[in-house]
CSV table of C-alpha atoms and ligand atoms in Angstrom, one decimal:
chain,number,residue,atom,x,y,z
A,108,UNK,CA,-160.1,153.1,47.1
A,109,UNK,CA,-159.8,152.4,43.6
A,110,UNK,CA,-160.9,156.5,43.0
A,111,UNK,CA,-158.0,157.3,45.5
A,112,UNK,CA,-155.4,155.6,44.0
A,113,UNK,CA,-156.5,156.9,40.3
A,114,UNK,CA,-156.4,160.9,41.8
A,115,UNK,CA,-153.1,160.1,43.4
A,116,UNK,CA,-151.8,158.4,40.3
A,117,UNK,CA,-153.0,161.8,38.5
A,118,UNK,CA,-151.7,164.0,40.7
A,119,UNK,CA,-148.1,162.2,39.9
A,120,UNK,CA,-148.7,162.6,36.9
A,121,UNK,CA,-149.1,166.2,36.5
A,122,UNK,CA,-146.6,168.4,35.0
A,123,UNK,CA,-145.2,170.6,38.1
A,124,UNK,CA,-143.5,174.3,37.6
A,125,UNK,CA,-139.8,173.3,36.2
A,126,UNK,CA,-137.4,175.2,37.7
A,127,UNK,CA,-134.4,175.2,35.2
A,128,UNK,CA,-131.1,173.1,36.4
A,129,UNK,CA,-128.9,176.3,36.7
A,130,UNK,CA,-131.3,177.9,39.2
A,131,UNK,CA,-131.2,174.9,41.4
A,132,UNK,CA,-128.4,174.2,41.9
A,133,UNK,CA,-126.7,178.1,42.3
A,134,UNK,CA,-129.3,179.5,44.2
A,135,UNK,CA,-128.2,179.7,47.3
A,136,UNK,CA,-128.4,183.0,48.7
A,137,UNK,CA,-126.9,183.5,52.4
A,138,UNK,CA,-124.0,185.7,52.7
A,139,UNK,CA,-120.6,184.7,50.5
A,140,UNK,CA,-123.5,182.8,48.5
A,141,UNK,CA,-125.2,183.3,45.1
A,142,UNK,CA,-129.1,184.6,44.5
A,143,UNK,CA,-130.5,183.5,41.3
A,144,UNK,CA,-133.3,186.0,40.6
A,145,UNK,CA,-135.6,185.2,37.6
A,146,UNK,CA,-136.3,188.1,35.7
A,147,UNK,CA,-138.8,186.8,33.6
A,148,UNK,CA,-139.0,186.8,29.7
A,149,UNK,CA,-138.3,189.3,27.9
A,150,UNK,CA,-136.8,189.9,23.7
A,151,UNK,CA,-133.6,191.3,25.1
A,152,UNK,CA,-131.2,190.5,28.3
A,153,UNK,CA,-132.5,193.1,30.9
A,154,UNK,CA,-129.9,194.7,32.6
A,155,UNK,CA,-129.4,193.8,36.6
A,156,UNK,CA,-127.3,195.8,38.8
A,157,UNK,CA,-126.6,194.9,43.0
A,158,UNK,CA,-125.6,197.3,45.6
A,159,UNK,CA,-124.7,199.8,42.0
A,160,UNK,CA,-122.3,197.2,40.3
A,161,UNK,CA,-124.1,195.2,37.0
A,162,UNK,CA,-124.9,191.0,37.7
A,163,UNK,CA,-124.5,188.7,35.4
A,164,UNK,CA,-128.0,187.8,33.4
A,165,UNK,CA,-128.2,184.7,31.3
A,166,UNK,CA,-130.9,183.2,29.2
A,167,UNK,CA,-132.4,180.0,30.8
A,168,UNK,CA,-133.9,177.2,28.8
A,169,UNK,CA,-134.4,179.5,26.2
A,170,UNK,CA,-137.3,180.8,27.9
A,171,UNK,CA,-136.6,183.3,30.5
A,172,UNK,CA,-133.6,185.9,31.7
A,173,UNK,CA,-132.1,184.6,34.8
A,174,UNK,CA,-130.0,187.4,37.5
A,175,UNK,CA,-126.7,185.5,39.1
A,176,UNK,CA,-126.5,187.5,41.8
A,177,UNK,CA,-122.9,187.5,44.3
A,178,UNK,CA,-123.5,188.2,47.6
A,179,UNK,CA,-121.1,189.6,49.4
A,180,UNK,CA,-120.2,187.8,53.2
A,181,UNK,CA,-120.8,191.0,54.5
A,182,UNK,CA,-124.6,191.2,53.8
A,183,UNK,CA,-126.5,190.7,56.6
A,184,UNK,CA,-129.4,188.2,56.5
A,185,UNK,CA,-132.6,189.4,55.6
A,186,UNK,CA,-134.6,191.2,52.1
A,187,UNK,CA,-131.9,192.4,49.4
A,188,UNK,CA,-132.8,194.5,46.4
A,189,UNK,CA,-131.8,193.5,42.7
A,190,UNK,CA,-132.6,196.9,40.4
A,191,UNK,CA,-133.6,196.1,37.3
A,192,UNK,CA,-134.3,198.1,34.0
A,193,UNK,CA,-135.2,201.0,36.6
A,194,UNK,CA,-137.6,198.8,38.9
A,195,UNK,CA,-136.5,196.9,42.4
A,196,UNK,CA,-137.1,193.0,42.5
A,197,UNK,CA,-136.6,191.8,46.2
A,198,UNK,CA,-134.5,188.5,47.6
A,199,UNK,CA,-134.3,187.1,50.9
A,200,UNK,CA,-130.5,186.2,52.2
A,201,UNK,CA,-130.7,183.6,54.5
A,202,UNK,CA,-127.9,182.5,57.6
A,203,UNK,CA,-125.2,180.8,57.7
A,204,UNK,CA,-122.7,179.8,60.0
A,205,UNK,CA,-119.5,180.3,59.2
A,206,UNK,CA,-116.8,178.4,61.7
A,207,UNK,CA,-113.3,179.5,62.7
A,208,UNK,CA,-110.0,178.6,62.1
A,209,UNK,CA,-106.7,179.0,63.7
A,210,UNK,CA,-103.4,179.1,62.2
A,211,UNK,CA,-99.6,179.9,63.0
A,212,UNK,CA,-97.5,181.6,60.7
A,213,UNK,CA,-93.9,181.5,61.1
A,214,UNK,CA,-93.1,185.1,59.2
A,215,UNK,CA,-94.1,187.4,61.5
A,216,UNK,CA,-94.1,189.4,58.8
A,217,UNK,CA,-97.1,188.3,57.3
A,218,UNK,CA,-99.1,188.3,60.3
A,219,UNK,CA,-98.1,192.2,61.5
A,220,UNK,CA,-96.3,193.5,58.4
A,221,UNK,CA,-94.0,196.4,58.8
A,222,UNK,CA,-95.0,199.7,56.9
A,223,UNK,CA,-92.6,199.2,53.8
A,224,UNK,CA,-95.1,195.9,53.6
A,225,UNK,CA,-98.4,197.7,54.0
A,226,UNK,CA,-98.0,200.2,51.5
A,227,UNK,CA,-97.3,197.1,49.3
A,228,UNK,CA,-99.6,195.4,50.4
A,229,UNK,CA,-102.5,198.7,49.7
A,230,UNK,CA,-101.1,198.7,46.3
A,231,UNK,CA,-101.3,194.8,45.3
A,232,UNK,CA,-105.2,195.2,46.7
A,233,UNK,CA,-105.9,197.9,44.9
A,234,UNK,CA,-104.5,196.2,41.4
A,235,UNK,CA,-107.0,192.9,42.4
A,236,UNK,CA,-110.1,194.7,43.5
A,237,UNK,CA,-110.1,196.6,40.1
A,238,UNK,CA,-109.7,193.3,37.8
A,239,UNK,CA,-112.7,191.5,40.3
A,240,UNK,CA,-114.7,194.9,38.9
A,241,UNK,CA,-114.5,194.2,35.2
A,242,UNK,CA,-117.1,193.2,33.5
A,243,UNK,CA,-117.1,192.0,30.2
A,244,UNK,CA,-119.6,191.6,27.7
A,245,UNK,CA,-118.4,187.5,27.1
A,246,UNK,CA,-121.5,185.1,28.1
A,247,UNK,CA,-119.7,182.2,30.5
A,248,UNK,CA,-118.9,179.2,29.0
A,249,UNK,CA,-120.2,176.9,31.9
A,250,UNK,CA,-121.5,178.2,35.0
A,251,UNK,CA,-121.5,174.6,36.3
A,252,UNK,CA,-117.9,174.5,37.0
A,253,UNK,CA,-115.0,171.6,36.7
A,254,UNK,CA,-112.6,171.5,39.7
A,255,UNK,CA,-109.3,173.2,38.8
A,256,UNK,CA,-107.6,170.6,40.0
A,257,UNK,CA,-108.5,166.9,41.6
A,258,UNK,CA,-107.1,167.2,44.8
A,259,UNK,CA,-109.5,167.0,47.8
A,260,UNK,CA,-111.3,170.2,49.1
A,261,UNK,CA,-109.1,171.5,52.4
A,262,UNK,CA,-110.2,175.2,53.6
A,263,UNK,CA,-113.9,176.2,52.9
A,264,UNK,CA,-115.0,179.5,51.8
A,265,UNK,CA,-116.1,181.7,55.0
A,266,UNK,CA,-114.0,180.3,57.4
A,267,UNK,CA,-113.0,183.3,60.2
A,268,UNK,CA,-109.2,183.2,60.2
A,269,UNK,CA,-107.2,183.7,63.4
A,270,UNK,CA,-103.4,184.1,62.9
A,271,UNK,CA,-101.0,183.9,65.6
A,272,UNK,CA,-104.5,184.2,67.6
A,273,UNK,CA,-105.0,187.6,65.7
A,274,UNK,CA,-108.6,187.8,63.5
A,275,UNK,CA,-107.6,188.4,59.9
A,276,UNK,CA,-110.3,188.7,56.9
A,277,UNK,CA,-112.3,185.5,56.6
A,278,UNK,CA,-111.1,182.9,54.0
A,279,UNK,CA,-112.2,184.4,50.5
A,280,UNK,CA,-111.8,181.4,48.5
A,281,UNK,CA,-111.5,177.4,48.8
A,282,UNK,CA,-108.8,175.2,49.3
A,283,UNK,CA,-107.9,172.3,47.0
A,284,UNK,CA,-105.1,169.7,48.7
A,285,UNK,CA,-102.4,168.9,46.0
A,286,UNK,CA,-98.6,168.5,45.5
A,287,UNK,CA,-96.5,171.6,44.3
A,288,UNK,CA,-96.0,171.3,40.5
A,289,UNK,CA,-99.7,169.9,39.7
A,290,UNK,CA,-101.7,171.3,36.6
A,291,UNK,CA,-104.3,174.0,37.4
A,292,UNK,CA,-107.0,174.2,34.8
A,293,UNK,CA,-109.6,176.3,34.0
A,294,UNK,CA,-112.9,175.6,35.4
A,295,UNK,CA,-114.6,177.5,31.9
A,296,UNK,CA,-113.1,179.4,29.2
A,297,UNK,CA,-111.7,183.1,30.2
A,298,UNK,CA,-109.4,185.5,29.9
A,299,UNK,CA,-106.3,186.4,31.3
A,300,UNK,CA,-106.3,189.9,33.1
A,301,UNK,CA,-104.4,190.4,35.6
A,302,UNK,CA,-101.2,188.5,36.8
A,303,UNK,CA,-99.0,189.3,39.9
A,304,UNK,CA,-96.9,188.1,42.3
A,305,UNK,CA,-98.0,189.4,45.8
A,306,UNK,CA,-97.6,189.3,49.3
A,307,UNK,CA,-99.8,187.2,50.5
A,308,UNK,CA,-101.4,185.7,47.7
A,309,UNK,CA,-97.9,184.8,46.0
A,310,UNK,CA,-98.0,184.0,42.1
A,311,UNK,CA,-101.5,184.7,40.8
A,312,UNK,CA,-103.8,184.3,38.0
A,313,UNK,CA,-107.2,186.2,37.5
A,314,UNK,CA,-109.5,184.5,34.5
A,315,UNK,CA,-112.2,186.2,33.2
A,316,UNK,CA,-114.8,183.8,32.5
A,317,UNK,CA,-117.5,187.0,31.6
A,318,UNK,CA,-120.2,189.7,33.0
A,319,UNK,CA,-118.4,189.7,36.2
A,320,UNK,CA,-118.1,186.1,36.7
A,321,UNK,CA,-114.0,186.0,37.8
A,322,UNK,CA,-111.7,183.4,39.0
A,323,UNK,CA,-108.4,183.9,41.0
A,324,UNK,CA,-105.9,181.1,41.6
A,325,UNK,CA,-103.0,182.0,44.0
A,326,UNK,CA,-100.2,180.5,45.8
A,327,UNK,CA,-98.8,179.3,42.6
A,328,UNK,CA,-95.2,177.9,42.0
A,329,UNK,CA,-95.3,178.7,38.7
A,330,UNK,CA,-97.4,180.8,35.7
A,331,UNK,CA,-98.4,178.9,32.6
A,332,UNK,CA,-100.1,182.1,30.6
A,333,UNK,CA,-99.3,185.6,29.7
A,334,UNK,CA,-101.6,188.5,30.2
A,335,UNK,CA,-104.7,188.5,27.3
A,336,UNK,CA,-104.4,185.1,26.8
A,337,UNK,CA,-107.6,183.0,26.4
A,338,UNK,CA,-108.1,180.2,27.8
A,339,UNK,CA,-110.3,177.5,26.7
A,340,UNK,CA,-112.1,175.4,29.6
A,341,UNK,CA,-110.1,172.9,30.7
A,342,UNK,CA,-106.6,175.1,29.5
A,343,UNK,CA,-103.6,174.6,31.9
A,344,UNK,CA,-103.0,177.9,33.6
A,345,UNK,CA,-99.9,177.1,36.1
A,346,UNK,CA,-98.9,175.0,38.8
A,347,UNK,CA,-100.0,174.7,42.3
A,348,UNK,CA,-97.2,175.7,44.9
A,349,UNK,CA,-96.9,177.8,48.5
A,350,UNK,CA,-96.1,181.3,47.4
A,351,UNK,CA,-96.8,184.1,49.3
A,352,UNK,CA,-98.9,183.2,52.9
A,353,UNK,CA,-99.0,180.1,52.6
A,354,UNK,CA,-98.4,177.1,55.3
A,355,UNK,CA,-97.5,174.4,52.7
A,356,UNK,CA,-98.4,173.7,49.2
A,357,UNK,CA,-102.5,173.9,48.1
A,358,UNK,CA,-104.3,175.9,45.7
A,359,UNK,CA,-106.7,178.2,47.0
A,360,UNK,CA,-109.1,179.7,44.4
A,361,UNK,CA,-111.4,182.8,44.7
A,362,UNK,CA,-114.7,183.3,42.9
A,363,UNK,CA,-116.2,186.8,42.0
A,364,UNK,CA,-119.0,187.5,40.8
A,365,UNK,CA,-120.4,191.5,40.7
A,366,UNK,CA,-117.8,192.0,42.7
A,367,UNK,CA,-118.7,190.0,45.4
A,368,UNK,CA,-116.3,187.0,46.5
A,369,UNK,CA,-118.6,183.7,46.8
A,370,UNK,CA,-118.2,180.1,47.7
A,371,UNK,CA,-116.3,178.4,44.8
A,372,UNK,CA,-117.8,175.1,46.4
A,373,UNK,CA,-121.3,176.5,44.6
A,374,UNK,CA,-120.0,176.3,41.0
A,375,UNK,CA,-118.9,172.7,41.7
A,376,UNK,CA,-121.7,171.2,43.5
A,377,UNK,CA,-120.0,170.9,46.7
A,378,UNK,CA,-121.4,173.7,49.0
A,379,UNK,CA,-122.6,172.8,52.6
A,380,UNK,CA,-125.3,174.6,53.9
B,481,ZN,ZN1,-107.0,179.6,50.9
């Protein structure tokens, strides 16, 4: 008995394999989630690139090269390959159920826009999917995060949209309840590159916060920063409101990373399997 108890003692006691902080707590790779791939050690960052667009790399407890992979919602569960310095590494994406949502808009407008409104609405698209393609050589300041604002979540990431009974795209980004006219601050440093005023997304922010790593805040009632401007973490960046398609005042904020939108709820230790 007394033998037992020693090699169980022992066994406590033994050092297991430390996964690094980071890893644990973003890896979690369904669709709309995040794969963290390690890459090993190696002198200099190896370069990553998923489905041909480059993935952010950072150096993890000073040991080893970690890949932050995005994973689009549209992957379908299953093995995914991560090309690195001209060899494949593989993932596995896993399920997840994403539930539905059913909302009536008022402008019919926004539900079945008219041609004059499409052809805007092509244009506005095309400005935001070219700033979520940037990639910048800046490392992220944090990758863990702080909440733009303190509001409760509202809308998850994922959630299939039905307006007026009509399927739209699925909800890109989370939804933080809060009156019109509170702070929004950034969750790490970045910088400014893009800022519009659109259709559906109403006044909007993009941050940079580096290799691909991108934040979008919409629905604003007003801007606080011009384009270029850096932001420290924490900066002010504007002021939540119901622009564009919105039913009532909430911030909804996208996440990007290699061009991939992801759940925001990841970076802030809130995602729900
Ligand atoms: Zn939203």
């Amino acid at each position: 008995m007394r033998l037992l108890a020693l090699a169980i003692a022992l066994c406590l006691a033994l050092p297991v394999h430390a996964e690094g902080f980071i890893s644990r707590l973003l890896n979690k790779p369904v669709p709309g989630g995040v794969a963290v791939v390690d890459l090993g050690p190696a002198p200099n960052a190896p370069a990553a690139r998923f489905q041909n667009k480059p993935v952010l790399v950072i150096h993890e407890d000073q040991q080893r090269w970690i890949a932050i992979v995005g994973i689009p919602l549209s992957v379908k569960p299953g093995i995914e390959q991560l090309l690195v310095a001209g060899k494949t590494r593989e993932f596995e994406v896993g399920n997840k159920h994403y539930t539905e949502q059913r909302i009536t808009i008022k402008n019919q407008q926004q539900v079945n826009p008219n041609a004059k409104n499409l052809a805007r609405i092509e244009r506005e698209l095309s400005e935001q999917t070219h700033a979520y393609q940037q990639f910048s050589a800046r490392q992220p300041s944090n990758l863990l995060f702080d909440r733009p604002v303190n509001g409760p979540l509202s809308s998850p990431f994922g959630l299939r949209r039905f307006f007026n009974g009509e399927e739209r795209n699925p909800h890109s980004g989370l939804d933080f309840a809060a009156n019109s006219g509170t702070p929004i601050k950034a969750p790490a440093a970045g910088k400014v590159i893009l800022i519009g005023d659109y259709f559906f997304n109403g006044k909007t922010v993009f941050i940079d916060h580096g290799q691909g790593l991108i934040s979008m805040f919409c629905h604003l009632s007003a801007i606080g920063v011009k384009l270029g401007d850096e932001l420290p973490r924490g900066g002010v960046l504007g002021k939540v409101g119901a622009t564009g398609r919105a039913t009532g005042p909430h911030l909804h904020w996208n996440v990007s990373l290699n061009d991939a939108r992801v759940d925001p709820a990841i970076f802030i230790g809130a995602f729900k399997p």
